[in-house]
């Protein structure tokens, strides 16, 4: 059990008051959620860059949403990552009633907790291509690819002037950004935080995953015995987190509370998870201990479930160990079968789905997995499974470098 | 733009720095950092145009102490970035009990990340074809690869996190460490930063106009690490305050935010000037000319959060019975500024605790 006391007294509960998402399934939360529930298949041939020579040539490539508050010239200057991040953040701020009519944030000092793995990497690629050709790199490419530039893009767009933190813990980054935002509130350092992750498909990352031979050329089938790899995705997910007191003082009704965040590092290998999933169990245990709950309390688990051989096996083993052999609850699924793996944005987008499952009682089904691994067979949420009341949901992410993160959401009544 | 302010967290528990680690162009450990000679400056050629070169501050990789990492399996494919990080952390952990690592957190801060691996991976698949892209190189391009290596090499079992940003990210890392300690997430936290200069990053600085004639900017590489605890016992100095950073979007905003920072610095406390030699130097000088100076050291180039780490340790070495506190403005070169407030610790006999060279300056 983690001791959660602060010099400033009892920690404040953290409320979720706004959510936004851009995925390959749509430009907002509702269209993405609809596609997740209906089992959409977003994979399509990548046309952002050349994939000639790659074993896999498709991904869950997202369409770019419009940004009405910016001119077309301003929009064109943005890296793809910012073009996902700004609309998702907009939706979250608007839902939390934190935007004024001209699109500026109502609370300009709101800090940003951001997550990404690549930032504006496509600009970095153009810069590298130029210098490889012996030319001086263009200022635009070198000046706008680093992740802090996306923080500046968000600050410019919403006229925010709070501090920003960019977390790059690979595929758990999104969950860690939300977790750290909650920690800022628990510790009394902030009352309201805009937190989220963003990721854009880029050639280097695509070719990199292809070189590891973990991209599927078929349907992404998390936790299925016949799984053949992951489907890369892109997009952004943002949540507005506030201290409950702050939310209620604004007469805002929270969707739910973020009651636990656990993080643990797997020291086993740079890219492969420890077969026993010890660090993942530790992260889940830590999140539950913080909320003073046992594992039986969790009604739905949004698993990392990439669809790769090693990840899903280790993850399934960890869940079986944590929830007990033959476990049936929490009900579980990996939504990566429908949105792909959005890397640094994954944790934030999947947190949105976990909150929606909690608030609607609807379980995102596990699509494409007719022959599941025995460790998770009884627990996988199935299509047409009846909605059920849920008190707590959990979202889990695992990443390169051994990053493991678990977020726990609880009903607010 | 609405008015900004610096939320000062003076009611926070102080953070005690119990050990430090340094890799710099001046050498390994803190002592060389205080005795820098200008010979650390070297010339490096651009990747795009090898006939053009610029002055940079590089780490001496021929030092035999680097050999201690040759046999480390986790570092066999790692580059300078991970090596610098691991070496600084090693220095900060010298003499510490193994058990202390069981709840020790690690926060790493980078700006350019492993640009060397990214450029090699990119050149490889563009040159030889995507089918022949290196699966060994790709994982090393990820921002948190060096953090992962360091946690594995030292068996750090607490939480880890990788932050990306300029000098201000050093302060944000310290704030994150304080929160972890206050919330009981870790019993001690290492905040470490690393940066590597390559011909590709030199090209990036060149393209950004940072190497133009008349600009003082000199890229530098190395690392810095602080071991932070909430326990004053055996601590070297205290970080009294680490306020939230404030962003700026252009030079105009920087000037206005910087003047506000200058106004909010506690009056009468000597200031260690960190921008001397950099493009922000004249601004700092103009803003802080009324404040007492804590002194300065020779220019060591700029390595973003690493520079912030070097400045922190250099400033700490200036603490004394007569100068018990020092303020350290940290002018982020890209998007945020912040500052640190350092305080001297007296021992039981009332004597100042110094940064003892023996603690981290191991013999070759």
Short mmCIF file of N, CA, C and O in Angstrom, two decimals, chain A residues 208-283:
data_model
loop_
_atom_site.label_atom_id
_atom_site.label_comp_id
_atom_site.label_asym_id
_atom_site.label_seq_id
_atom_site.Cartn_x
_atom_site.Cartn_y
_atom_site.Cartn_z
N UNK A 208 10.43 0.87 -38.23
CA UNK A 208 11.03 0.28 -37.04
C UNK A 208 10.23 -0.91 -36.52
O UNK A 208 10.79 -1.99 -36.27
N UNK A 209 8.94 -0.72 -36.38
CA UNK A 209 8.10 -1.84 -35.92
C UNK A 209 8.09 -2.96 -36.95
O UNK A 209 8.07 -4.14 -36.59
N UNK A 210 8.12 -2.58 -38.23
CA UNK A 210 8.15 -3.60 -39.28
C UNK A 210 9.46 -4.40 -39.19
O UNK A 210 9.46 -5.62 -39.38
N UNK A 211 10.56 -3.70 -38.87
CA UNK A 211 11.84 -4.40 -38.78
C UNK A 211 11.84 -5.40 -37.62
O UNK A 211 12.54 -6.42 -37.66
N UNK A 212 11.06 -5.12 -36.60
CA UNK A 212 10.96 -6.05 -35.46
C UNK A 212 10.03 -7.23 -35.77
O UNK A 212 9.87 -8.13 -34.95
N UNK A 213 9.40 -7.18 -36.93
CA UNK A 213 8.48 -8.22 -37.40
C UNK A 213 7.32 -8.43 -36.43
O UNK A 213 6.93 -9.58 -36.16
N UNK A 214 6.80 -7.33 -35.94
CA UNK A 214 5.66 -7.47 -35.03
C UNK A 214 4.41 -6.76 -35.57
O UNK A 214 3.44 -6.62 -34.85
N UNK A 215 4.46 -6.32 -36.83
CA UNK A 215 3.24 -5.74 -37.43
C UNK A 215 2.47 -6.84 -38.14
O UNK A 215 3.05 -7.69 -38.81
N UNK A 216 1.16 -6.80 -37.99
CA UNK A 216 0.35 -7.85 -38.62
C UNK A 216 -0.07 -7.43 -40.04
O UNK A 216 -0.30 -6.24 -40.30
N UNK A 217 -0.15 -8.41 -40.87
CA UNK A 217 -0.68 -8.16 -42.22
C UNK A 217 -2.14 -8.64 -42.28
O UNK A 217 -2.77 -8.57 -43.33
N UNK A 218 -2.60 -9.16 -41.15
CA UNK A 218 -4.00 -9.60 -41.08
C UNK A 218 -4.75 -8.69 -40.11
O UNK A 218 -4.29 -7.61 -39.82
N UNK A 219 -5.86 -9.18 -39.56
CA UNK A 219 -6.55 -8.39 -38.55
C UNK A 219 -5.81 -8.49 -37.22
O UNK A 219 -5.29 -9.55 -36.88
N UNK A 220 -5.82 -7.40 -36.49
CA UNK A 220 -5.17 -7.40 -35.17
C UNK A 220 -6.07 -8.21 -34.22
O UNK A 220 -7.25 -7.90 -34.07
N UNK A 221 -5.51 -9.24 -33.61
CA UNK A 221 -6.31 -10.17 -32.80
C UNK A 221 -5.72 -10.32 -31.40
O UNK A 221 -5.09 -11.35 -31.08
N UNK A 222 -5.91 -9.31 -30.55
CA UNK A 222 -5.31 -9.38 -29.21
C UNK A 222 -5.77 -10.62 -28.43
O UNK A 222 -6.94 -10.99 -28.49
N UNK A 223 -4.84 -11.25 -27.77
CA UNK A 223 -5.09 -12.40 -26.88
C UNK A 223 -5.63 -13.63 -27.60
O UNK A 223 -6.11 -14.57 -26.96
N UNK A 224 -5.57 -13.65 -28.91
CA UNK A 224 -6.00 -14.83 -29.65
C UNK A 224 -4.80 -15.74 -29.89
O UNK A 224 -3.68 -15.25 -30.06
N UNK A 225 -5.05 -17.04 -29.86
CA UNK A 225 -3.93 -17.95 -30.13
C UNK A 225 -3.34 -17.72 -31.51
O UNK A 225 -2.17 -17.95 -31.76
N UNK A 226 -4.17 -17.30 -32.44
CA UNK A 226 -3.70 -17.10 -33.81
C UNK A 226 -3.24 -15.68 -34.10
O UNK A 226 -3.11 -15.30 -35.27
N UNK A 227 -3.01 -14.90 -33.08
CA UNK A 227 -2.62 -13.49 -33.29
C UNK A 227 -1.32 -13.43 -34.08
O UNK A 227 -0.44 -14.29 -33.90
N UNK A 228 -1.20 -12.39 -34.88
CA UNK A 228 -0.01 -12.33 -35.73
C UNK A 228 0.71 -10.99 -35.64
O UNK A 228 1.62 -10.73 -36.42
N UNK A 229 0.31 -10.13 -34.72
CA UNK A 229 1.05 -8.88 -34.56
C UNK A 229 0.15 -7.70 -34.33
O UNK A 229 -1.07 -7.83 -34.25
N UNK A 230 0.78 -6.54 -34.23
CA UNK A 230 0.01 -5.34 -33.91
C UNK A 230 -0.28 -4.51 -35.14
O UNK A 230 0.40 -4.62 -36.17
N UNK A 231 -1.29 -3.68 -35.00
CA UNK A 231 -1.69 -2.75 -36.05
C UNK A 231 -1.34 -1.36 -35.52
O UNK A 231 -1.87 -0.95 -34.49
N UNK A 232 -0.45 -0.67 -36.20
CA UNK A 232 -0.09 0.68 -35.72
C UNK A 232 -1.26 1.64 -35.96
O UNK A 232 -1.95 1.53 -36.98
N UNK A 233 -1.46 2.52 -35.02
CA UNK A 233 -2.52 3.51 -35.14
C UNK A 233 -1.97 4.89 -34.84
O UNK A 233 -0.77 5.07 -34.65
N UNK A 234 -2.86 5.84 -34.80
CA UNK A 234 -2.46 7.22 -34.46
C UNK A 234 -3.68 7.96 -33.94
O UNK A 234 -4.80 7.48 -34.03
N UNK A 235 -3.43 9.13 -33.40
CA UNK A 235 -4.53 9.93 -32.88
C UNK A 235 -4.14 10.64 -31.60
O UNK A 235 -2.95 10.84 -31.32
N UNK A 236 -5.15 10.99 -30.83
CA UNK A 236 -4.89 11.69 -29.57
C UNK A 236 -6.04 11.45 -28.61
O UNK A 236 -7.18 11.22 -29.03
N UNK A 237 -5.74 11.50 -27.35
CA UNK A 237 -6.76 11.41 -26.31
C UNK A 237 -6.42 12.42 -25.23
O UNK A 237 -5.25 12.58 -24.87
N UNK A 238 -7.42 13.16 -24.77
CA UNK A 238 -7.19 14.16 -23.72
C UNK A 238 -8.27 14.07 -22.66
O UNK A 238 -9.43 13.76 -22.97
N UNK A 239 -7.88 14.29 -21.42
CA UNK A 239 -8.83 14.35 -20.31
C UNK A 239 -8.58 15.62 -19.51
O UNK A 239 -7.43 16.04 -19.37
N UNK A 240 -9.65 16.20 -19.03
CA UNK A 240 -9.50 17.29 -18.05
C UNK A 240 -9.64 16.65 -16.68
O UNK A 240 -10.65 16.00 -16.39
N UNK A 241 -8.61 16.79 -15.88
CA UNK A 241 -8.64 16.27 -14.51
C UNK A 241 -8.67 17.46 -13.55
O UNK A 241 -7.92 18.43 -13.74
N UNK A 242 -9.51 17.37 -12.56
CA UNK A 242 -9.62 18.47 -11.58
C UNK A 242 -9.75 17.87 -10.20
O UNK A 242 -10.24 16.74 -10.04
N UNK A 243 -9.39 18.66 -9.20
CA UNK A 243 -9.72 18.22 -7.85
C UNK A 243 -11.25 18.27 -7.77
O UNK A 243 -11.89 19.13 -8.40
N UNK A 244 -11.81 17.33 -7.04
CA UNK A 244 -13.28 17.26 -6.97
C UNK A 244 -13.85 18.58 -6.45
O UNK A 244 -14.86 19.08 -6.96
N UNK A 245 -13.15 19.14 -5.49
CA UNK A 245 -13.59 20.41 -4.91
C UNK A 245 -13.65 21.50 -6.00
O UNK A 245 -14.61 22.26 -6.08
N UNK A 246 -12.63 21.53 -6.84
CA UNK A 246 -12.56 22.53 -7.91
C UNK A 246 -13.69 22.32 -8.90
O UNK A 246 -14.36 23.27 -9.33
N UNK A 247 -13.93 21.05 -9.26
CA UNK A 247 -14.99 20.74 -10.23
C UNK A 247 -16.35 21.15 -9.67
O UNK A 247 -17.16 21.77 -10.36
N UNK A 248 -16.59 20.81 -8.40
CA UNK A 248 -17.90 21.11 -7.82
C UNK A 248 -18.09 22.62 -7.63
O UNK A 248 -19.21 23.12 -7.78
N UNK A 249 -16.99 23.30 -7.36
CA UNK A 249 -17.10 24.75 -7.19
C UNK A 249 -17.48 25.43 -8.51
O UNK A 249 -18.03 26.52 -8.53
N UNK A 250 -17.20 24.75 -9.63
CA UNK A 250 -17.60 25.28 -10.94
C UNK A 250 -18.96 24.72 -11.39
O UNK A 250 -19.38 24.90 -12.51
N UNK A 251 -19.59 23.98 -10.48
CA UNK A 251 -20.88 23.33 -10.77
C UNK A 251 -20.76 22.38 -11.96
O UNK A 251 -21.63 22.32 -12.82
N UNK A 252 -19.64 21.70 -12.03
CA UNK A 252 -19.42 20.72 -13.11
C UNK A 252 -19.58 19.32 -12.53
O UNK A 252 -18.97 19.01 -11.51
N UNK A 253 -20.38 18.51 -13.19
CA UNK A 253 -20.57 17.15 -12.68
C UNK A 253 -19.50 16.25 -13.30
O UNK A 253 -19.40 16.13 -14.52
N UNK A 254 -18.71 15.59 -12.46
CA UNK A 254 -17.65 14.72 -13.00
C UNK A 254 -18.24 13.47 -13.67
O UNK A 254 -19.28 12.98 -13.27
N UNK A 255 -17.52 12.98 -14.68
CA UNK A 255 -17.87 11.67 -15.26
C UNK A 255 -17.58 10.57 -14.25
O UNK A 255 -18.29 9.60 -14.14
N UNK A 256 -16.45 10.72 -13.58
CA UNK A 256 -16.01 9.70 -12.63
C UNK A 256 -14.82 10.26 -11.87
O UNK A 256 -14.42 11.41 -12.09
N UNK A 257 -14.24 9.45 -11.01
CA UNK A 257 -13.03 9.84 -10.29
C UNK A 257 -11.86 8.99 -10.76
O UNK A 257 -12.04 7.81 -11.09
N UNK A 258 -10.69 9.59 -10.80
CA UNK A 258 -9.47 8.79 -11.02
C UNK A 258 -8.94 8.49 -9.62
O UNK A 258 -8.48 9.40 -8.93
N UNK A 259 -9.06 7.24 -9.22
CA UNK A 259 -8.79 6.92 -7.81
C UNK A 259 -7.46 6.20 -7.58
O UNK A 259 -7.04 6.06 -6.43
N UNK A 260 -6.82 5.75 -8.64
CA UNK A 260 -5.56 5.05 -8.43
C UNK A 260 -4.66 5.10 -9.64
O UNK A 260 -5.15 5.10 -10.79
N UNK A 261 -3.38 5.21 -9.39
CA UNK A 261 -2.39 5.18 -10.47
C UNK A 261 -1.19 4.38 -9.97
O UNK A 261 -0.64 4.70 -8.91
N UNK A 262 -0.86 3.36 -10.69
CA UNK A 262 0.32 2.56 -10.33
C UNK A 262 1.28 2.51 -11.49
O UNK A 262 0.87 2.51 -12.66
N UNK A 263 2.55 2.49 -11.14
CA UNK A 263 3.58 2.47 -12.18
C UNK A 263 4.69 1.56 -11.71
O UNK A 263 5.06 1.60 -10.53
N UNK A 264 5.22 0.76 -12.60
CA UNK A 264 6.35 -0.10 -12.23
C UNK A 264 7.22 -0.33 -13.46
O UNK A 264 6.74 -0.29 -14.59
N UNK A 265 8.49 -0.56 -13.20
CA UNK A 265 9.43 -0.74 -14.31
C UNK A 265 9.90 -2.18 -14.36
O UNK A 265 10.33 -2.74 -13.35
N UNK A 266 9.81 -2.75 -15.54
CA UNK A 266 10.27 -4.12 -15.79
C UNK A 266 11.72 -4.02 -16.26
O UNK A 266 11.99 -3.41 -17.30
N UNK A 267 12.62 -4.59 -15.50
CA UNK A 267 14.05 -4.43 -15.82
C UNK A 267 14.56 -5.53 -16.75
O UNK A 267 15.74 -5.60 -17.07
N UNK A 268 13.65 -6.40 -17.18
CA UNK A 268 14.04 -7.61 -17.91
C UNK A 268 14.75 -7.34 -19.25
O UNK A 268 15.81 -7.87 -19.51
N UNK A 269 14.18 -6.48 -20.08
CA UNK A 269 14.68 -6.34 -21.45
C UNK A 269 14.16 -5.02 -22.01
O UNK A 269 13.14 -4.52 -21.56
N UNK A 270 14.87 -4.48 -22.99
CA UNK A 270 14.44 -3.19 -23.55
C UNK A 270 13.10 -3.29 -24.26
O UNK A 270 12.27 -2.38 -24.18
N UNK A 271 12.87 -4.38 -24.99
CA UNK A 271 11.63 -4.46 -25.76
C UNK A 271 10.72 -5.62 -25.36
O UNK A 271 9.56 -5.65 -25.76
N UNK A 272 11.25 -6.58 -24.62
CA UNK A 272 10.41 -7.75 -24.30
C UNK A 272 9.98 -7.72 -22.85
O UNK A 272 10.80 -7.50 -21.96
N UNK A 273 8.70 -8.00 -22.59
CA UNK A 273 8.26 -8.01 -21.20
C UNK A 273 8.76 -9.26 -20.47
O UNK A 273 8.98 -10.31 -21.09
N UNK A 274 8.91 -9.12 -19.18
CA UNK A 274 9.26 -10.28 -18.37
C UNK A 274 8.14 -11.31 -18.50
O UNK A 274 6.96 -10.94 -18.41
N UNK A 275 8.45 -12.59 -18.75
CA UNK A 275 7.40 -13.57 -19.00
C UNK A 275 6.40 -13.69 -17.85
O UNK A 275 5.24 -14.04 -18.07
N UNK A 276 6.82 -13.38 -16.61
CA UNK A 276 5.88 -13.54 -15.50
C UNK A 276 5.00 -12.31 -15.27
O UNK A 276 4.10 -12.31 -14.45
N UNK A 277 5.26 -11.24 -16.01
CA UNK A 277 4.43 -10.04 -15.89
C UNK A 277 4.45 -9.42 -14.51
O UNK A 277 3.49 -8.76 -14.10
N UNK A 278 5.54 -9.59 -13.79
CA UNK A 278 5.63 -9.09 -12.41
C UNK A 278 5.42 -7.60 -12.28
O UNK A 278 4.71 -7.13 -11.38
N UNK A 279 6.03 -6.83 -13.18
CA UNK A 279 5.91 -5.37 -13.08
C UNK A 279 4.48 -4.91 -13.37
O UNK A 279 3.99 -3.97 -12.74
N UNK A 280 3.83 -5.62 -14.29
CA UNK A 280 2.44 -5.26 -14.59
C UNK A 280 1.56 -5.50 -13.35
O UNK A 280 0.72 -4.65 -13.00
N UNK A 281 1.77 -6.63 -12.69
CA UNK A 281 1.00 -6.93 -11.46
C UNK A 281 1.27 -5.85 -10.41
O UNK A 281 0.36 -5.40 -9.72
N UNK A 282 2.54 -5.45 -10.32
CA UNK A 282 2.92 -4.44 -9.33
C UNK A 282 2.21 -3.11 -9.61
O UNK A 282 1.73 -2.44 -8.68
N UNK A 283 2.13 -2.74 -10.89
CA UNK A 283 1.45 -1.49 -11.24
C UNK A 283 -0.03 -1.56 -10.88
O UNK A 283 -0.59 -0.61 -10.31
#
